[in-house]
PDB file of C-alpha atoms and ligand atoms in Angstrom:
ATOM      1  CA  MET A1243     -31.789  -5.126 -20.993  1.00  0.00           C
ATOM      2  CA  ALA A1244     -31.114  -2.240 -18.695  1.00  0.00           C
ATOM      3  CA  HIS A1245     -29.310  -2.961 -15.519  1.00  0.00           C
ATOM      4  CA  PHE A1246     -30.149  -1.097 -11.898  1.00  0.00           C
ATOM      5  CA  SER A1247     -27.311   0.501 -10.224  1.00  0.00           C
ATOM      6  CA  GLU A1248     -26.235  -0.152  -6.647  1.00  0.00           C
ATOM      7  CA  ASP A1249     -28.152   2.383  -4.808  1.00  0.00           C
ATOM      8  CA  ARG A1250     -31.349   1.172  -5.892  1.00  0.00           C
ATOM      9  CA  TRP A1251     -29.365  -2.673  -5.170  1.00  0.00           C
ATOM     10  CA  THR A1252     -28.347  -1.680  -1.247  1.00  0.00           C
ATOM     11  CA  ASP A1253     -32.027  -0.527  -0.740  1.00  0.00           C
ATOM     12  CA  PHE A1254     -33.482  -3.480  -1.459  1.00  0.00           C
ATOM     13  CA  VAL A1255     -30.970  -5.825   0.466  1.00  0.00           C
ATOM     14  CA  ARG A1256     -31.879  -3.710   3.567  1.00  0.00           C
ATOM     15  CA  GLY A1257     -36.053  -3.860   2.452  1.00  0.00           C
ATOM     16  CA  VAL A1258     -36.218  -0.380   2.250  1.00  0.00           C
ATOM     17  CA  SER A1259     -37.227   0.556  -1.724  1.00  0.00           C
ATOM     18  CA  ALA A1260     -40.165   1.890  -2.610  1.00  0.00           C
ATOM     19  CA  PRO A1261     -43.165  -1.143  -3.602  1.00  0.00           C
ATOM     20  CA  GLY A1262     -43.106  -0.589  -7.188  1.00  0.00           C
ATOM     21  CA  THR A1263     -39.211  -0.777  -7.987  1.00  0.00           C
ATOM     22  CA  ALA A1264     -38.561  -3.536  -4.830  1.00  0.00           C
ATOM     23  CA  HIS A1265     -41.002  -5.565  -7.991  1.00  0.00           C
ATOM     24  CA  GLU A1266     -38.896  -4.442 -10.942  1.00  0.00           C
ATOM     25  CA  LEU A1267     -35.733  -5.262  -9.020  1.00  0.00           C
ATOM     26  CA  GLU A1268     -37.319  -8.846  -8.313  1.00  0.00           C
ATOM     27  CA  ARG A1269     -37.903  -9.252 -11.646  1.00  0.00           C
ATOM     28  CA  HIS A1270     -34.805  -8.160 -13.492  1.00  0.00           C
ATOM     29  CA  LEU A1271     -33.846 -11.522 -11.114  1.00  0.00           C
ATOM     30  CA  GLU A1272     -35.572 -13.586 -11.578  1.00  0.00           C
ATOM     31  CA  SER A1273     -33.720 -12.906 -15.353  1.00  0.00           C
ATOM     32  CA  ARG A1274     -31.000 -14.026 -13.827  1.00  0.00           C
ATOM     33  CA  CYS A1275     -29.194 -11.582 -14.971  1.00  0.00           C
ATOM     34  CA  PRO A1276     -25.219 -12.530 -13.367  1.00  0.00           C
ATOM     35  CA  GLU A1277     -23.954  -8.467 -12.967  1.00  0.00           C
ATOM     36  CA  CYS A1278     -26.593  -8.192 -11.297  1.00  0.00           C
ATOM     37  CA  LYS A1279     -27.078 -11.089  -8.892  1.00  0.00           C
ATOM     38  CA  SER A1280     -23.376 -11.174  -8.686  1.00  0.00           C
ATOM     39  CA  ALA A1281     -24.676  -7.796  -6.425  1.00  0.00           C
ATOM     40  CA  VAL A1282     -27.722  -8.592  -4.855  1.00  0.00           C
ATOM     41  CA  ALA A1283     -24.934 -10.925  -2.962  1.00  0.00           C
ATOM     42  CA  LEU A1284     -22.421  -8.829  -2.013  1.00  0.00           C
ATOM     43  CA  TRP A1285     -24.736  -5.829  -0.815  1.00  0.00           C
ATOM     44  CA  GLY A1286     -26.239  -9.011   1.135  1.00  0.00           C
ATOM     45  CA  ARG A1287     -23.682  -9.410   1.948  1.00  0.00           C
ATOM     46  CA  ILE A1288     -22.935  -6.062   3.677  1.00  0.00           C
ATOM     47  CA  ALA A1289     -26.110  -5.826   5.150  1.00  0.00           C
ATOM     48  CA  GLN A1290     -25.420  -8.313   7.088  1.00  0.00           C
ATOM     49  CA  PHE A1291     -22.762  -8.372   9.007  1.00  0.00           C
ATOM     50  CA  ALA A1292     -23.502  -5.027   8.680  1.00  0.00           C
ATOM     51  CA  ALA A1293     -26.401  -5.999  11.083  1.00  0.00           C
ATOM     52  CA  LYS A1294     -24.217  -8.365  12.815  1.00  0.00           C
ATOM     53  CA  GLU A1295     -22.324  -5.286  13.961  1.00  0.00           C
ATOM     54  CA  ASN A1296     -25.492  -3.190  15.043  1.00  0.00           C
ATOM     55  CA  GLU A1297     -24.372  -3.336  18.658  1.00  0.00           C
ATOM     56  CA  TYR A1298     -21.311  -1.168  17.753  1.00  0.00           C
ATOM     57  CA  ALA A1299     -22.520   1.055  15.271  1.00  0.00           C
ATOM     58  CA  PRO A1300     -26.322   1.820  13.000  1.00  0.00           C
ATOM     59  CA  PRO A1301     -26.023  -1.003  10.670  1.00  0.00           C
ATOM     60  CA  GLU A1302     -26.704   2.046   8.468  1.00  0.00           C
ATOM     61  CA  ASN A1303     -23.449   3.820   8.566  1.00  0.00           C
ATOM     62  CA  PHE A1304     -21.976   1.211   7.289  1.00  0.00           C
ATOM     63  CA  VAL A1305     -23.871   1.015   4.533  1.00  0.00           C
ATOM     64  CA  ARG A1306     -23.276   4.329   3.800  1.00  0.00           C
ATOM     65  CA  LEU A1307     -19.952   4.355   4.158  1.00  0.00           C
ATOM     66  CA  VAL A1308     -19.372   1.608   1.802  1.00  0.00           C
ATOM     67  CA  LYS A1309     -22.018   2.748  -0.666  1.00  0.00           C
ATOM     68  CA  LEU A1310     -19.811   5.829  -0.511  1.00  0.00           C
ATOM     69  CA  GLN A1311     -16.612   4.487  -1.479  1.00  0.00           C
ATOM     70  CA  PHE A1312     -19.015   2.051  -5.025  1.00  0.00           C
ATOM     71  CA  ALA A1313     -20.729   5.363  -5.724  1.00  0.00           C
ATOM     72  CA  ASN A1314     -17.243   6.819  -6.932  1.00  0.00           C
ATOM     73  CA  SER A1315     -15.999   3.847  -9.116  1.00  0.00           C
ATOM     74  CA  GLN A1316     -16.851   5.302 -12.308  1.00  0.00           C
ATOM     75  CA  SER A1317     -15.713   8.367 -11.358  1.00  0.00           C
ATOM     76  CA  GLU A1318     -12.368  10.100  -9.100  1.00  0.00           C
ATOM     77  CA  GLN A1319     -11.926   7.774  -6.531  1.00  0.00           C
ATOM     78  CA  PRO A1320     -12.501  10.097  -3.350  1.00  0.00           C
ATOM     79  CA  GLU A1321      -8.759  11.212  -1.761  1.00  0.00           C
ATOM     80  CA  VAL A1322     -10.403  10.057   1.927  1.00  0.00           C
ATOM     81  CA  GLY A1323      -8.703   7.508   4.014  1.00  0.00           C
ATOM     82  CA  LEU A1324      -5.553   6.859   5.656  1.00  0.00           C
ATOM     83  CA  ILE A1325      -2.409   5.521   3.291  1.00  0.00           C
ATOM     84  CA  ALA A1326      -1.198   2.535   4.982  1.00  0.00           C
ATOM     85  CA  SER A1327       2.568   1.403   6.498  1.00  0.00           C
ATOM     86  CA  MET A1328       4.253  -1.681   4.120  1.00  0.00           C
ATOM     87  CA  ILE A1329       5.457  -2.544   7.359  1.00  0.00           C
ATOM     88  CA  PHE A1330       6.582  -6.344   5.104  1.00  0.00           C
ATOM     89  CA  ASP A1331       7.788  -7.485   2.100  1.00  0.00           C
ATOM     90  CA  SER A1332       8.921 -10.993   0.998  1.00  0.00           C
ATOM     91  CA  ALA A1333       9.980  -9.522  -2.138  1.00  0.00           C
ATOM     92  CA  THR A1334      12.953  -7.460  -0.333  1.00  0.00           C
ATOM     93  CA  GLN A1335      13.795  -9.982   1.877  1.00  0.00           C
ATOM     94  CA  PRO A1336      16.742 -12.239   1.396  1.00  0.00           C
ATOM     95  CA  LEU A1337      15.297 -15.599   0.745  1.00  0.00           C
ATOM     96  CA  PRO A1338      16.800 -19.137   1.974  1.00  0.00           C
ATOM     97  CA  MET A1339      18.848 -20.540  -0.835  1.00  0.00           C
ATOM     98  CA  GLY A1340      16.974 -22.622  -2.846  1.00  0.00           C
ATOM     99  CA  VAL A1341      14.009 -20.813  -2.984  1.00  0.00           C
ATOM    100  CA  ARG A1342      14.568 -17.959  -4.947  1.00  0.00           C
ATOM    101  CA  SER A1343      14.890 -20.688  -7.848  1.00  0.00           C
ATOM    102  CA  GLY A1344      11.553 -22.123  -7.363  1.00  0.00           C
ATOM    103  CA  THR A1345       8.988 -21.103  -9.849  1.00  0.00           C
ATOM    104  CA  ALA A1346       6.487 -20.724  -7.497  1.00  0.00           C
ATOM    105  CA  SER A1347       6.464 -16.720  -6.607  1.00  0.00           C
ATOM    106  CA  THR A1348       3.833 -15.699  -4.264  1.00  0.00           C
ATOM    107  CA  ARG A1349       4.887 -11.778  -2.437  1.00  0.00           C
ATOM    108  CA  GLN A1350       3.738 -11.034   0.450  1.00  0.00           C
ATOM    109  CA  ILE A1351       3.171  -7.593   1.196  1.00  0.00           C
ATOM    110  CA  VAL A1352       2.013  -6.583   5.490  1.00  0.00           C
ATOM    111  CA  TYR A1353      -0.012  -3.334   5.225  1.00  0.00           C
ATOM    112  CA  GLU A1354      -1.114  -1.588   8.477  1.00  0.00           C
ATOM    113  CA  ALA A1355      -2.773   1.683   9.640  1.00  0.00           C
ATOM    114  CA  GLU A1356      -5.895   2.882  11.825  1.00  0.00           C
ATOM    115  CA  GLY A1357      -5.113  -0.049  14.616  1.00  0.00           C
ATOM    116  CA  LEU A1358      -5.383  -2.291  11.534  1.00  0.00           C
ATOM    117  CA  THR A1359      -3.714  -5.164  10.231  1.00  0.00           C
ATOM    118  CA  VAL A1360      -3.101  -5.703   6.553  1.00  0.00           C
ATOM    119  CA  ASP A1361      -2.088  -9.292   5.708  1.00  0.00           C
ATOM    120  CA  LEU A1362      -1.774  -9.720   1.553  1.00  0.00           C
ATOM    121  CA  ARG A1363      -0.196 -12.431  -0.637  1.00  0.00           C
ATOM    122  CA  LEU A1364      -0.233 -11.287  -4.166  1.00  0.00           C
ATOM    123  CA  GLU A1365       0.858 -14.722  -7.060  1.00  0.00           C
ATOM    124  CA  ARG A1366       1.445 -13.690 -10.919  1.00  0.00           C
ATOM    125  CA  LYS A1367      -0.577 -17.494 -12.233  1.00  0.00           C
ATOM    126  CA  PRO A1368       2.154 -18.598 -14.337  1.00  0.00           C
ATOM    127  CA  HIS A1369       2.038 -17.750 -18.338  1.00  0.00           C
ATOM    128  CA  SER A1370      -0.230 -15.200 -17.365  1.00  0.00           C
ATOM    129  CA  SER A1371      -1.195 -11.566 -16.678  1.00  0.00           C
ATOM    130  CA  THR A1372      -3.679 -12.423 -13.475  1.00  0.00           C
ATOM    131  CA  PHE A1373      -2.901 -11.748 -10.385  1.00  0.00           C
ATOM    132  CA  SER A1374      -4.564 -14.046  -7.056  1.00  0.00           C
ATOM    133  CA  ALA A1375      -4.461 -11.844  -4.512  1.00  0.00           C
ATOM    134  CA  THR A1376      -5.604 -13.462  -1.150  1.00  0.00           C
ATOM    135  CA  GLY A1377      -4.859 -12.219   2.678  1.00  0.00           C
ATOM    136  CA  GLN A1378      -6.774 -11.341   5.291  1.00  0.00           C
ATOM    137  CA  VAL A1379      -7.886  -7.949   7.957  1.00  0.00           C
ATOM    138  CA  LEU A1380      -7.211  -7.985  11.473  1.00  0.00           C
ATOM    139  CA  ASP A1381      -6.633  -5.753  14.656  1.00  0.00           C
ATOM    140  CA  LYS A1382      -3.435  -5.064  14.960  1.00  0.00           C
ATOM    141  CA  ASP A1383      -3.235  -4.342  18.746  1.00  0.00           C
ATOM    142  CA  ALA A1384      -5.935  -7.732  19.349  1.00  0.00           C
ATOM    143  CA  PRO A1385      -3.414 -10.778  18.830  1.00  0.00           C
ATOM    144  CA  LEU A1386      -5.251 -13.347  16.225  1.00  0.00           C
ATOM    145  CA  SER A1387      -8.053 -11.390  15.925  1.00  0.00           C
ATOM    146  CA  TRP A1388      -9.536 -10.519  12.493  1.00  0.00           C
ATOM    147  CA  LEU A1389     -12.411  -8.594  11.465  1.00  0.00           C
ATOM    148  CA  GLY A1390     -15.325 -10.006   9.330  1.00  0.00           C
ATOM    149  CA  ASN A1391     -16.757  -6.841   8.860  1.00  0.00           C
ATOM    150  CA  ALA A1392     -14.519  -5.647   5.898  1.00  0.00           C
ATOM    151  CA  ALA A1393     -14.919  -4.975   2.110  1.00  0.00           C
ATOM    152  CA  ILE A1394     -12.208  -4.710  -0.148  1.00  0.00           C
ATOM    153  CA  VAL A1395     -12.278  -2.002  -3.043  1.00  0.00           C
ATOM    154  CA  LEU A1396      -9.197  -2.192  -6.031  1.00  0.00           C
ATOM    155  CA  TRP A1397      -8.833   0.699  -7.911  1.00  0.00           C
ATOM    156  CA  THR A1398      -6.319   1.851 -10.587  1.00  0.00           C
ATOM    157  CA  ASP A1399      -4.620   4.658 -10.001  1.00  0.00           C
ATOM    158  CA  LYS A1400      -6.981   6.446 -12.525  1.00  0.00           C
ATOM    159  CA  GLY A1401      -9.624   6.062 -10.584  1.00  0.00           C
ATOM    160  CA  GLN A1402     -11.450   3.203 -11.524  1.00  0.00           C
ATOM    161  CA  MET A1403     -12.737   0.137  -9.535  1.00  0.00           C
ATOM    162  CA  VAL A1404     -11.597  -2.679 -10.897  1.00  0.00           C
ATOM    163  CA  THR A1405     -13.049  -5.526  -8.502  1.00  0.00           C
ATOM    164  CA  LYS A1406     -14.821  -5.218  -5.315  1.00  0.00           C
ATOM    165  CA  THR A1407     -15.159  -7.553  -2.850  1.00  0.00           C
ATOM    166  CA  VAL A1408     -16.447  -8.987   1.415  1.00  0.00           C
ATOM    167  CA  ALA A1409     -14.302 -10.433   4.180  1.00  0.00           C
ATOM    168  CA  ASN A1410     -15.533 -13.281   5.375  1.00  0.00           C
ATOM    169  CA  ASP A1411     -16.362 -13.976   9.277  1.00  0.00           C
ATOM    170  CA  TYR A1412     -12.615 -14.166   9.131  1.00  0.00           C
ATOM    171  CA  GLY A1413     -11.295 -11.539   8.377  1.00  0.00           C
ATOM    172  CA  GLU A1414      -9.834 -13.179   4.348  1.00  0.00           C
ATOM    173  CA  PHE A1415     -10.030 -11.896   0.986  1.00  0.00           C
ATOM    174  CA  GLN A1416      -9.649 -12.784  -2.156  1.00  0.00           C
ATOM    175  CA  PHE A1417      -9.520 -11.540  -5.842  1.00  0.00           C
ATOM    176  CA  GLU A1418      -8.511 -11.422  -8.736  1.00  0.00           C
ATOM    177  CA  PHE A1419      -6.459  -9.146 -11.038  1.00  0.00           C
ATOM    178  CA  GLU A1420      -5.131  -8.283 -14.928  1.00  0.00           C
ATOM    179  CA  HIS A1421      -1.584  -6.864 -14.156  1.00  0.00           C
ATOM    180  CA  GLU A1422      -1.480  -3.054 -13.773  1.00  0.00           C
ATOM    181  CA  ASP A1423       0.798  -1.175 -12.167  1.00  0.00           C
ATOM    182  CA  GLN A1424      -0.155   1.573  -9.075  1.00  0.00           C
ATOM    183  CA  LEU A1425      -3.447   0.221  -8.335  1.00  0.00           C
ATOM    184  CA  ARG A1426      -4.664   0.691  -5.077  1.00  0.00           C
ATOM    185  CA  ILE A1427      -7.172  -0.973  -2.598  1.00  0.00           C
ATOM    186  CA  SER A1428      -9.822   0.482  -0.168  1.00  0.00           C
ATOM    187  CA  ILE A1429     -10.397  -1.377   2.951  1.00  0.00           C
ATOM    188  CA  ILE A1430     -13.738   0.005   4.133  1.00  0.00           C
ATOM    189  CA  THR A1431     -14.924  -1.355   7.939  1.00  0.00           C
ATOM    190  CA  ALA A1432     -17.561  -0.212  10.010  1.00  0.00           C
ATOM    191  CA  ASN A1433     -15.255   1.506  12.833  1.00  0.00           C
ATOM    192  CA  ARG A1434     -11.951   3.431  11.866  1.00  0.00           C
ATOM    193  CA  LYS A1435     -11.305   5.104   8.404  1.00  0.00           C
ATOM    194  CA  THR A1436     -11.110   3.896   5.266  1.00  0.00           C
ATOM    195  CA  VAL A1437      -7.400   3.024   4.446  1.00  0.00           C
ATOM    196  CA  ARG A1438      -5.948   3.008   1.683  1.00  0.00           C
ATOM    197  CA  ILE A1439      -3.136   0.710   0.088  1.00  0.00           C
ATOM    198  CA  ALA A1440      -1.218   1.799  -2.360  1.00  0.00           C
ATOM    199  CA  LEU A1441       0.313  -1.188  -4.996  1.00  0.00           C
ATOM    200  CA  GLY A1442       2.655   0.289  -6.670  1.00  0.00           C
ATOM    201  CA  ASN A1443       5.169  -1.602  -9.174  1.00  0.00           C
ATOM    202  CA  LEU A1444       4.314  -5.087  -9.470  1.00  0.00           C
ATOM    203  CA  GLU A1445       6.425  -6.037 -11.418  1.00  0.00           C
TER     204      GLU A1445
HETATM  205 ZN1   ZN B1483     -28.325  -6.127 -14.446  1.00  0.00          ZN
END
């Protein structure tokens, strides 16, 4: 069965599909295609928080911004946005005695750019090459205030999209990925430039 492009789904969740197309999309969803179901869920959430931000910026702008990023997922990652600077990395900190010998290996890295602080925790699952990433996007200038309106996209250094997610209302996000070096993360928010994070070598 043919899938529909992200483009179609972004129109669909905003209720601006052509009538015939909307019907086709609904029928496709009824077929319970998992891939498209998750695309709709993601775009629905993006449209939702874009609507919440309505008083600050037109939701259209944010949806368009996110769409632009995702449209490039099959080709080259657009070289736009600011490279965040790393301000903390637990891997470079001396650990208290006893901790180093433990089996838990969560690495915490904190990045800053464009008035955002991104707190990222990476944990390699035991006996596997799967990493679990959890994080939070915070407003650097307003302590304890987080951004719930952020889309997070993981890329390879060749610009292929690996995965994408949307932060919850507390700015928290979570995703998993297979080990690979030189991965990059884009943090897309409504009123700021896209922030790019280079994960570098994870081992
Ligand atoms: Zn599908």
